[in-house]
Amino acid sequence: MSRFNQILVSILIIQVAVAVAVFWPQSAAQANTGPLLADFSPTGVTQISVQEAGKSPVVLAKKGDGWVLPNADDYPANGTKIEEMLGKLAAVKTNRLVTKTDASHARLKVADDDFNRLLTLTKDDGSTQKVFIGSSAGAGATHVRLDGESQVFLTDQITSYDVAGQPGLWIDTQYYTVPQTATVAVSLENANGTFEFEKDGDTWKLRDLAESETQDDTAVRGLVNQAMTVRMTEPLGKSDQPDYGLAEPAATVTLTMADGSTQTLLVGPPAEDGSGAAAKYSESPYYVRVSDFVGKNFVEKTRNDFLKQEEDTQK
């Protein structure tokens, strides 16, 4: 082999060695085994911002002994779930190094502008730490990166599912429920008319049923159950907004209780993008968003939806 070829081979070997050193995951013995977040204590976190790529961040803040959504007028959040997530984050170690190159960040979904989740943690001393939660490399293997650092690590402590990018996943989504035993009548008013239901023993009946009409018991019971227990997708706050459409609601549900009192649920028009509808329950200070299914269930119902059709009665 000529001297020139020997030099070329030597250069190639060096390049391969460098590539392996940069891209090959290091073993636990080779890598630093400390925590990803230095000087981090879950109890010292006062605010969390969770951002899913392309969406507005969800902000969670500590208030007293609990957690709230400050952008929704301090709607109560699930403190247990938040503290569990912070505990998982504190357990992330740097013993499974995947790469040291910035060029790999987008592919692993931990880039500054291409990520699965971005967590911004504000501590009680006012400082912040940011962590990118990226793609999964299999069971027990999620890519994570500390903001400002090039290294990407694998962890089995946390996944993007632990860091929800939707407000509804950080709260109890039950907006309200009323006891069935205390409810004696339900009415639904929408653009298709007013439909009144009354309790008769253990069954519910549509009022003003004509002799030629047969009630669909399943449909009636479904609407009544929906009216007595409503779940939200997210809280909106305590102030009405014009775009909620509640000044002239698309549907009004009235619940009559055994003591003669009434409670109401106002439902706005469902959004064209399928994101749901705004709603307001008379016994809650909060406006909320309900799912597209729930909104349309109140807004689009017609009288025929509560009746058995001729072909059904002949079966």
PDB file of C-alpha atoms in Angstrom, residues 114-262:
ATOM      1  CA  ASP A 114     -40.075  20.796  16.670  1.00  0.00           C
ATOM      2  CA  PHE A 115     -41.010  18.936  19.839  1.00  0.00           C
ATOM      3  CA  ASN A 116     -43.683  16.760  21.387  1.00  0.00           C
ATOM      4  CA  ARG A 117     -43.839  18.690  24.664  1.00  0.00           C
ATOM      5  CA  LEU A 118     -42.014  21.682  26.103  1.00  0.00           C
ATOM      6  CA  LEU A 119     -42.099  22.004  29.882  1.00  0.00           C
ATOM      7  CA  THR A 120     -41.228  25.353  31.451  1.00  0.00           C
ATOM      8  CA  LEU A 121     -40.826  25.096  35.210  1.00  0.00           C
ATOM      9  CA  THR A 122     -40.801  28.211  37.389  1.00  0.00           C
ATOM     10  CA  LYS A 123     -39.255  27.731  40.821  1.00  0.00           C
ATOM     11  CA  ASP A 124     -39.900  29.593  44.052  1.00  0.00           C
ATOM     12  CA  ASP A 125     -36.713  31.635  43.587  1.00  0.00           C
ATOM     13  CA  GLY A 126     -38.033  32.956  40.251  1.00  0.00           C
ATOM     14  CA  SER A 127     -35.657  30.925  38.079  1.00  0.00           C
ATOM     15  CA  THR A 128     -36.898  28.698  35.261  1.00  0.00           C
ATOM     16  CA  GLN A 129     -35.887  25.390  33.736  1.00  0.00           C
ATOM     17  CA  LYS A 130     -37.077  24.080  30.382  1.00  0.00           C
ATOM     18  CA  VAL A 131     -37.249  20.451  29.328  1.00  0.00           C
ATOM     19  CA  PHE A 132     -38.177  18.993  25.949  1.00  0.00           C
ATOM     20  CA  ILE A 133     -40.063  15.685  25.990  1.00  0.00           C
ATOM     21  CA  GLY A 134     -39.625  13.987  22.631  1.00  0.00           C
ATOM     22  CA  SER A 135     -40.412  10.843  20.694  1.00  0.00           C
ATOM     23  CA  SER A 136     -40.460   7.305  22.007  1.00  0.00           C
ATOM     24  CA  ALA A 137     -37.791   4.799  21.048  1.00  0.00           C
ATOM     25  CA  GLY A 138     -39.842   1.907  22.413  1.00  0.00           C
ATOM     26  CA  ALA A 139     -41.178   0.772  25.759  1.00  0.00           C
ATOM     27  CA  GLY A 140     -39.473   2.642  28.580  1.00  0.00           C
ATOM     28  CA  ALA A 141     -37.501   4.858  26.233  1.00  0.00           C
ATOM     29  CA  THR A 142     -38.475   8.502  25.713  1.00  0.00           C
ATOM     30  CA  HIS A 143     -36.100  11.144  24.383  1.00  0.00           C
ATOM     31  CA  VAL A 144     -35.544  14.160  26.660  1.00  0.00           C
ATOM     32  CA  ARG A 145     -33.371  17.248  26.404  1.00  0.00           C
ATOM     33  CA  LEU A 146     -32.614  20.136  28.728  1.00  0.00           C
ATOM     34  CA  ASP A 147     -33.032  23.519  27.045  1.00  0.00           C
ATOM     35  CA  GLY A 148     -29.709  25.047  26.052  1.00  0.00           C
ATOM     36  CA  GLU A 149     -27.960  21.678  25.937  1.00  0.00           C
ATOM     37  CA  SER A 150     -27.105  19.557  22.898  1.00  0.00           C
ATOM     38  CA  GLN A 151     -27.209  16.169  24.614  1.00  0.00           C
ATOM     39  CA  VAL A 152     -30.339  14.050  24.258  1.00  0.00           C
ATOM     40  CA  PHE A 153     -31.029  11.230  26.701  1.00  0.00           C
ATOM     41  CA  LEU A 154     -33.371   8.261  26.921  1.00  0.00           C
ATOM     42  CA  THR A 155     -35.496   7.799  30.023  1.00  0.00           C
ATOM     43  CA  ASP A 156     -38.017   5.300  31.337  1.00  0.00           C
ATOM     44  CA  GLN A 157     -39.299   7.736  33.972  1.00  0.00           C
ATOM     45  CA  ILE A 158     -41.596   9.983  31.931  1.00  0.00           C
ATOM     46  CA  THR A 159     -43.390  10.069  28.571  1.00  0.00           C
ATOM     47  CA  SER A 160     -45.279  12.708  26.627  1.00  0.00           C
ATOM     48  CA  TYR A 161     -48.510  11.133  27.911  1.00  0.00           C
ATOM     49  CA  ASP A 162     -47.505  12.137  31.442  1.00  0.00           C
ATOM     50  CA  VAL A 163     -47.230  15.743  30.276  1.00  0.00           C
ATOM     51  CA  ALA A 164     -50.655  16.530  28.834  1.00  0.00           C
ATOM     52  CA  GLY A 165     -50.974  19.388  26.382  1.00  0.00           C
ATOM     53  CA  GLN A 166     -54.735  19.825  26.935  1.00  0.00           C
ATOM     54  CA  PRO A 167     -56.249  21.584  29.972  1.00  0.00           C
ATOM     55  CA  GLY A 168     -58.914  18.925  30.405  1.00  0.00           C
ATOM     56  CA  LEU A 169     -56.311  16.299  31.247  1.00  0.00           C
ATOM     57  CA  TRP A 170     -55.187  18.258  34.329  1.00  0.00           C
ATOM     58  CA  ILE A 171     -58.623  18.646  35.932  1.00  0.00           C
ATOM     59  CA  ASP A 172     -61.703  16.766  37.059  1.00  0.00           C
ATOM     60  CA  THR A 173     -63.779  17.133  33.897  1.00  0.00           C
ATOM     61  CA  GLN A 174     -67.140  16.680  35.621  1.00  0.00           C
ATOM     62  CA  TYR A 175     -68.767  20.099  35.317  1.00  0.00           C
ATOM     63  CA  TYR A 176     -71.811  19.211  37.366  1.00  0.00           C
ATOM     64  CA  THR A 177     -74.072  16.366  38.357  1.00  0.00           C
ATOM     65  CA  VAL A 178     -77.472  16.452  40.020  1.00  0.00           C
ATOM     66  CA  PRO A 179     -79.084  13.545  41.902  1.00  0.00           C
ATOM     67  CA  GLN A 180     -81.553  11.656  39.747  1.00  0.00           C
ATOM     68  CA  THR A 181     -83.766  11.135  42.778  1.00  0.00           C
ATOM     69  CA  ALA A 182     -84.023  14.901  43.292  1.00  0.00           C
ATOM     70  CA  THR A 183     -84.868  15.747  39.668  1.00  0.00           C
ATOM     71  CA  VAL A 184     -88.528  15.590  38.619  1.00  0.00           C
ATOM     72  CA  ALA A 185     -88.560  17.323  35.224  1.00  0.00           C
ATOM     73  CA  VAL A 186     -86.201  18.222  32.389  1.00  0.00           C
ATOM     74  CA  SER A 187     -86.816  20.525  29.449  1.00  0.00           C
ATOM     75  CA  LEU A 188     -84.714  21.182  26.362  1.00  0.00           C
ATOM     76  CA  GLU A 189     -85.237  24.231  24.182  1.00  0.00           C
ATOM     77  CA  ASN A 190     -83.417  24.701  20.883  1.00  0.00           C
ATOM     78  CA  ALA A 191     -84.142  25.929  17.367  1.00  0.00           C
ATOM     79  CA  ASN A 192     -86.226  22.810  16.717  1.00  0.00           C
ATOM     80  CA  GLY A 193     -88.650  23.414  19.580  1.00  0.00           C
ATOM     81  CA  THR A 194     -89.145  22.829  23.289  1.00  0.00           C
ATOM     82  CA  PHE A 195     -89.148  19.262  24.580  1.00  0.00           C
ATOM     83  CA  GLU A 196     -90.366  18.544  28.096  1.00  0.00           C
ATOM     84  CA  PHE A 197     -89.795  15.366  30.051  1.00  0.00           C
ATOM     85  CA  GLU A 198     -91.319  14.407  33.382  1.00  0.00           C
ATOM     86  CA  LYS A 199     -90.529  11.661  35.815  1.00  0.00           C
ATOM     87  CA  ASP A 200     -93.167   8.981  36.329  1.00  0.00           C
ATOM     88  CA  GLY A 201     -91.953   6.579  38.981  1.00  0.00           C
ATOM     89  CA  ASP A 202     -88.669   5.211  37.710  1.00  0.00           C
ATOM     90  CA  THR A 203     -89.280   6.178  34.081  1.00  0.00           C
ATOM     91  CA  TRP A 204     -89.126   9.406  32.106  1.00  0.00           C
ATOM     92  CA  LYS A 205     -91.837  10.434  29.659  1.00  0.00           C
ATOM     93  CA  LEU A 206     -92.065  12.995  26.885  1.00  0.00           C
ATOM     94  CA  ARG A 207     -94.961  15.328  27.593  1.00  0.00           C
ATOM     95  CA  ASP A 208     -97.781  15.896  25.097  1.00  0.00           C
ATOM     96  CA  LEU A 209     -97.232  12.550  23.424  1.00  0.00           C
ATOM     97  CA  ALA A 210     -99.914  12.041  20.763  1.00  0.00           C
ATOM     98  CA  GLU A 211    -101.871   8.770  20.569  1.00  0.00           C
ATOM     99  CA  SER A 212    -100.186   8.008  17.250  1.00  0.00           C
ATOM    100  CA  GLU A 213     -96.703   8.501  18.726  1.00  0.00           C
ATOM    101  CA  THR A 214     -94.565   5.965  20.585  1.00  0.00           C
ATOM    102  CA  GLN A 215     -91.767   7.202  22.787  1.00  0.00           C
ATOM    103  CA  ASP A 216     -88.226   5.908  22.271  1.00  0.00           C
ATOM    104  CA  ASP A 217     -87.385   5.166  25.894  1.00  0.00           C
ATOM    105  CA  THR A 218     -83.662   4.776  25.222  1.00  0.00           C
ATOM    106  CA  ALA A 219     -83.412   8.152  23.488  1.00  0.00           C
ATOM    107  CA  VAL A 220     -85.391   9.917  26.211  1.00  0.00           C
ATOM    108  CA  ARG A 221     -83.352   8.376  28.989  1.00  0.00           C
ATOM    109  CA  GLY A 222     -80.132   9.241  27.165  1.00  0.00           C
ATOM    110  CA  LEU A 223     -81.043  12.922  26.919  1.00  0.00           C
ATOM    111  CA  VAL A 224     -82.166  13.086  30.558  1.00  0.00           C
ATOM    112  CA  ASN A 225     -78.956  11.446  31.763  1.00  0.00           C
ATOM    113  CA  GLN A 226     -76.905  13.840  29.645  1.00  0.00           C
ATOM    114  CA  ALA A 227     -78.755  16.815  31.126  1.00  0.00           C
ATOM    115  CA  MET A 228     -78.171  15.687  34.707  1.00  0.00           C
ATOM    116  CA  THR A 229     -74.430  15.013  34.366  1.00  0.00           C
ATOM    117  CA  VAL A 230     -72.265  17.139  32.078  1.00  0.00           C
ATOM    118  CA  ARG A 231     -68.529  16.853  31.502  1.00  0.00           C
ATOM    119  CA  MET A 232     -66.303  19.545  30.034  1.00  0.00           C
ATOM    120  CA  THR A 233     -63.235  19.472  27.832  1.00  0.00           C
ATOM    121  CA  GLU A 234     -61.789  22.591  29.469  1.00  0.00           C
ATOM    122  CA  PRO A 235     -62.748  25.481  31.772  1.00  0.00           C
ATOM    123  CA  LEU A 236     -62.937  28.925  30.153  1.00  0.00           C
ATOM    124  CA  GLY A 237     -63.075  31.220  33.178  1.00  0.00           C
ATOM    125  CA  LYS A 238     -65.681  33.252  35.027  1.00  0.00           C
ATOM    126  CA  SER A 239     -66.381  35.912  32.378  1.00  0.00           C
ATOM    127  CA  ASP A 240     -68.750  35.603  29.445  1.00  0.00           C
ATOM    128  CA  GLN A 241     -67.297  36.383  26.026  1.00  0.00           C
ATOM    129  CA  PRO A 242     -69.197  37.380  22.863  1.00  0.00           C
ATOM    130  CA  ASP A 243     -67.819  34.456  20.883  1.00  0.00           C
ATOM    131  CA  TYR A 244     -69.328  31.976  23.360  1.00  0.00           C
ATOM    132  CA  GLY A 245     -72.735  32.726  21.831  1.00  0.00           C
ATOM    133  CA  LEU A 246     -74.529  32.491  25.168  1.00  0.00           C
ATOM    134  CA  ALA A 247     -76.338  35.838  24.969  1.00  0.00           C
ATOM    135  CA  GLU A 248     -78.688  33.965  22.630  1.00  0.00           C
ATOM    136  CA  PRO A 249     -77.932  30.332  23.460  1.00  0.00           C
ATOM    137  CA  ALA A 250     -78.360  27.617  20.872  1.00  0.00           C
ATOM    138  CA  ALA A 251     -79.859  25.373  23.558  1.00  0.00           C
ATOM    139  CA  THR A 252     -81.250  25.813  27.064  1.00  0.00           C
ATOM    140  CA  VAL A 253     -81.659  22.900  29.446  1.00  0.00           C
ATOM    141  CA  THR A 254     -83.828  23.398  32.531  1.00  0.00           C
ATOM    142  CA  LEU A 255     -83.793  20.964  35.439  1.00  0.00           C
ATOM    143  CA  THR A 256     -86.694  21.087  37.889  1.00  0.00           C
ATOM    144  CA  MET A 257     -85.902  19.747  41.338  1.00  0.00           C
ATOM    145  CA  ALA A 258     -88.240  18.055  43.802  1.00  0.00           C
ATOM    146  CA  ASP A 259     -88.398  21.212  45.931  1.00  0.00           C
ATOM    147  CA  GLY A 260     -89.629  23.247  42.948  1.00  0.00           C
ATOM    148  CA  SER A 261     -86.338  25.042  42.286  1.00  0.00           C
ATOM    149  CA  THR A 262     -84.802  25.083  38.829  1.00  0.00           C
TER     150      THR A 262
END
